[in-house]
mmCIF file of C-alpha atoms in Angstrom:
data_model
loop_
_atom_site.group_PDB
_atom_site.id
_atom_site.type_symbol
_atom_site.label_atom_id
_atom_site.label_comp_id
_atom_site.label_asym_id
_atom_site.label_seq_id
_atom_site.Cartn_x
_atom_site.Cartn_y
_atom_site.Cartn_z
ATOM 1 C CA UNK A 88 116.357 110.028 -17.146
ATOM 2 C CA UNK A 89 116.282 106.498 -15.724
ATOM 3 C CA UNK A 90 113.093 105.087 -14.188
ATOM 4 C CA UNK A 91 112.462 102.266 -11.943
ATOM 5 C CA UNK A 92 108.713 100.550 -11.332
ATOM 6 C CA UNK A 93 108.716 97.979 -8.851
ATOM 7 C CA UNK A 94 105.760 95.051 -8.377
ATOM 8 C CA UNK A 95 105.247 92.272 -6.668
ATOM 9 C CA UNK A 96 103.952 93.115 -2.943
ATOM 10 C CA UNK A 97 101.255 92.036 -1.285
ATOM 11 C CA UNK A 98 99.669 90.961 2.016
ATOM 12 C CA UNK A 99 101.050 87.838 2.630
ATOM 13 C CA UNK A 100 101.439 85.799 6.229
ATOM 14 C CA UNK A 101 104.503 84.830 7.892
ATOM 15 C CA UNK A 102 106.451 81.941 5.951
ATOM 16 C CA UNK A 103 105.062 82.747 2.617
ATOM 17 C CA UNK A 104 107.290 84.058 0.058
ATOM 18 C CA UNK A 105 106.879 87.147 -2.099
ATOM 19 C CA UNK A 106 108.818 88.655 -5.623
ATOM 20 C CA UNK A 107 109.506 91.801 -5.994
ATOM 21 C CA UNK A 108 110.333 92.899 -9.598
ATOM 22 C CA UNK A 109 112.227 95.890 -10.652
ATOM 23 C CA UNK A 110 112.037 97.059 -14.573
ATOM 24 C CA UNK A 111 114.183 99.924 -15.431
ATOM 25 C CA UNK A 112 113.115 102.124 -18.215
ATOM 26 C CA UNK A 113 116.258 101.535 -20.331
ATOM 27 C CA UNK A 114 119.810 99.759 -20.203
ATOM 28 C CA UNK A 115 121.856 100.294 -17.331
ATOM 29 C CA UNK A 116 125.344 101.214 -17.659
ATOM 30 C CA UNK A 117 128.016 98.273 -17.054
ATOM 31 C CA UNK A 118 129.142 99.740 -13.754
ATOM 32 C CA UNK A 119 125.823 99.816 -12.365
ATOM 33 C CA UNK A 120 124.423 98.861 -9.071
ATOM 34 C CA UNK A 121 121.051 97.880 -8.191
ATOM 35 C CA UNK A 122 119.942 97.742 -4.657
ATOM 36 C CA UNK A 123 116.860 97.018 -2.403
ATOM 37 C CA UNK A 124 115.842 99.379 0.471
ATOM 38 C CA UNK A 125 112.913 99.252 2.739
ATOM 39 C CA UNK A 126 110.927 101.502 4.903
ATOM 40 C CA UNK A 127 108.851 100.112 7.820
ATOM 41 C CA UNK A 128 106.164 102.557 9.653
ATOM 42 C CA UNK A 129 107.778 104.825 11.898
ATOM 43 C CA UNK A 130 111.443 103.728 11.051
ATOM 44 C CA UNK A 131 114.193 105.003 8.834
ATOM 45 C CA UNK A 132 114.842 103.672 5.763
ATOM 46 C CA UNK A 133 117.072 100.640 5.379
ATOM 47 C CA UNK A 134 119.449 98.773 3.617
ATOM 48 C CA UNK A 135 118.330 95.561 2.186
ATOM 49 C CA UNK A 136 120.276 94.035 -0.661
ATOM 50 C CA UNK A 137 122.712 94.824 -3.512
ATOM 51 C CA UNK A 138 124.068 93.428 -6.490
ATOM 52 C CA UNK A 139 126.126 94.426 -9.691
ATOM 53 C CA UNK A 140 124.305 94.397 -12.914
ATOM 54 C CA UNK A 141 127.149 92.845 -15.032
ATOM 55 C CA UNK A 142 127.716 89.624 -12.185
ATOM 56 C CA UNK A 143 129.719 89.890 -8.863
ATOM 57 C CA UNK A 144 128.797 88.565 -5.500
ATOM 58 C CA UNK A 145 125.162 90.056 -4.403
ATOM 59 C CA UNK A 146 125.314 91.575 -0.727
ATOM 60 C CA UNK A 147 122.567 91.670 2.179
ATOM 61 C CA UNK A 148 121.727 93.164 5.324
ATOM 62 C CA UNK A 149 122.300 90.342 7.738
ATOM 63 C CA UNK A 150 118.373 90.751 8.735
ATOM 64 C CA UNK A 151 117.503 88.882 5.403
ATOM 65 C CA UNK A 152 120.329 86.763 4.712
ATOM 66 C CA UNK A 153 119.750 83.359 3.905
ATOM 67 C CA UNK A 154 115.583 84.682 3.368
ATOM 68 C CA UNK A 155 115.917 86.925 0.445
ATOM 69 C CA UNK A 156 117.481 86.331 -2.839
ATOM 70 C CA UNK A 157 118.319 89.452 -5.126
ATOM 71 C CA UNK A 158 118.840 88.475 -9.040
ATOM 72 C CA UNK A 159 119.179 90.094 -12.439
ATOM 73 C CA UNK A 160 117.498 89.524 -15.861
ATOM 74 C CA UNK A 161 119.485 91.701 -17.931
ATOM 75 C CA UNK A 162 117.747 90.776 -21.295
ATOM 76 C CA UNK A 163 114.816 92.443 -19.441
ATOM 77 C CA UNK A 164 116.539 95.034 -17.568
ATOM 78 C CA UNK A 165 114.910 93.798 -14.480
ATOM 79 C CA UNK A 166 116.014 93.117 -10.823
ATOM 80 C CA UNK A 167 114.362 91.034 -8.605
ATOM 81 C CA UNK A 168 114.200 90.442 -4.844
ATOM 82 C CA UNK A 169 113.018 86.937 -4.116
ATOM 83 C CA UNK A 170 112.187 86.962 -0.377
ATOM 84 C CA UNK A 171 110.799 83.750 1.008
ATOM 85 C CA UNK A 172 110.108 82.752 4.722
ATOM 86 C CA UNK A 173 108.675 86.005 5.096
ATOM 87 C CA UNK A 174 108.542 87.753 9.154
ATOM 88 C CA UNK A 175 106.106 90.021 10.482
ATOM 89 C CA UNK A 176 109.437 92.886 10.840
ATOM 90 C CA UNK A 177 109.541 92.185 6.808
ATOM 91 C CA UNK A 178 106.418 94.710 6.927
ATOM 92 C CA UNK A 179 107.782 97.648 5.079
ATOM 93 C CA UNK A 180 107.671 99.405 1.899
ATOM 94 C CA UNK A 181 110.226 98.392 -0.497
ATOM 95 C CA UNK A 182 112.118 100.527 -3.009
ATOM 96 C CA UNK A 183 114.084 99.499 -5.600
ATOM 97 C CA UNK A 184 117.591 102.026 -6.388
ATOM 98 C CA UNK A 185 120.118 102.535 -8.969
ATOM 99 C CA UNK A 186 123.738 103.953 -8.095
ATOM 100 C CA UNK A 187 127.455 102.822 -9.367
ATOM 101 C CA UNK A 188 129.106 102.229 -6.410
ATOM 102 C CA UNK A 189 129.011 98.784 -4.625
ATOM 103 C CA UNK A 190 127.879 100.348 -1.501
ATOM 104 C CA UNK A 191 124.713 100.039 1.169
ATOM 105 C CA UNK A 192 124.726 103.589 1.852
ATOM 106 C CA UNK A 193 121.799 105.589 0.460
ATOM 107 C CA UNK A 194 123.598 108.484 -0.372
ATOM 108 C CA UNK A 195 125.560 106.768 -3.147
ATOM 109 C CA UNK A 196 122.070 106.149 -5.204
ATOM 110 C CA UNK A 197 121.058 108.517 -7.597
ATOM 111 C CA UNK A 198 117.460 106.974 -8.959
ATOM 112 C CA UNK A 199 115.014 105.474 -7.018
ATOM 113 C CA UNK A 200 111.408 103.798 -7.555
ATOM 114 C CA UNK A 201 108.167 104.922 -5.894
ATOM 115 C CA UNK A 202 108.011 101.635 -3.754
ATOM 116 C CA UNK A 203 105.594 98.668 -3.527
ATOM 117 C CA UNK A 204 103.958 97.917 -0.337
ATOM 118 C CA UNK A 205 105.130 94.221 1.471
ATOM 119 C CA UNK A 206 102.508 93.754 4.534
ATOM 120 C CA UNK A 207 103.444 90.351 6.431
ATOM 121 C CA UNK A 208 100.785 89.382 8.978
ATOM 122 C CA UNK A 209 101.266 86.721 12.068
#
């Protein structure tokens, strides 16, 4: 069984920058995907970023793009979401999610982390 912890959120204000880390409890498969989802009060669940864990092009939801970063330290079986000039509508929890298809859609993502708070005031 395969667990994810994120950390790294925070209350931060608008413009800072934030790191969100995700450590997953053992070696993921070559074909696997990591992705970043968030949840903002009220609203549905969304798409945030994805990348492959062996390499490949990372993808994002064009509401972040060009803001957020998402990496991999394989060595550490860890994926991070570097998200810098941060906006109010950033305010969301944030889950991290492991699938193994290169895909934005939920569905496709079989474990999933509890979530880490990102609070982004004006």
């Amino acid at each position: 069984q395969v667990q994810l912890q994120e950390s790294g959120g925070g209350s931060v204000q608008a413009g800072d920058s934030l790191r969100l880390s995700c450590a997953a409890s053992a070696r993921p498969f070559s074909n696997s995907v990591f992705g970043w989802f968030r949840q903002a009060p009220g609203k549905a669940r969304e798409f945030v970023a994805l990348v492959r864990y062996h390499g490949g092009s990372p993808f994002y939801a064009d509401s972040v793009k060009g803001r957020f970063t998402i990496s991999r330290d394989n060595p550490k079986n860890i994926v991070y979401l570097q998200m810098d000039s941060l906006k109010v509508e950033d305010t969301a929890v944030y889950y991290c999610a492991r699938g193994s298809e290169y895909t934005r859609d939920q569905s496709a993502y079989e474990y999933w982390g509890q979530g880490t708070q990102v609070t982004v005031a004006s």
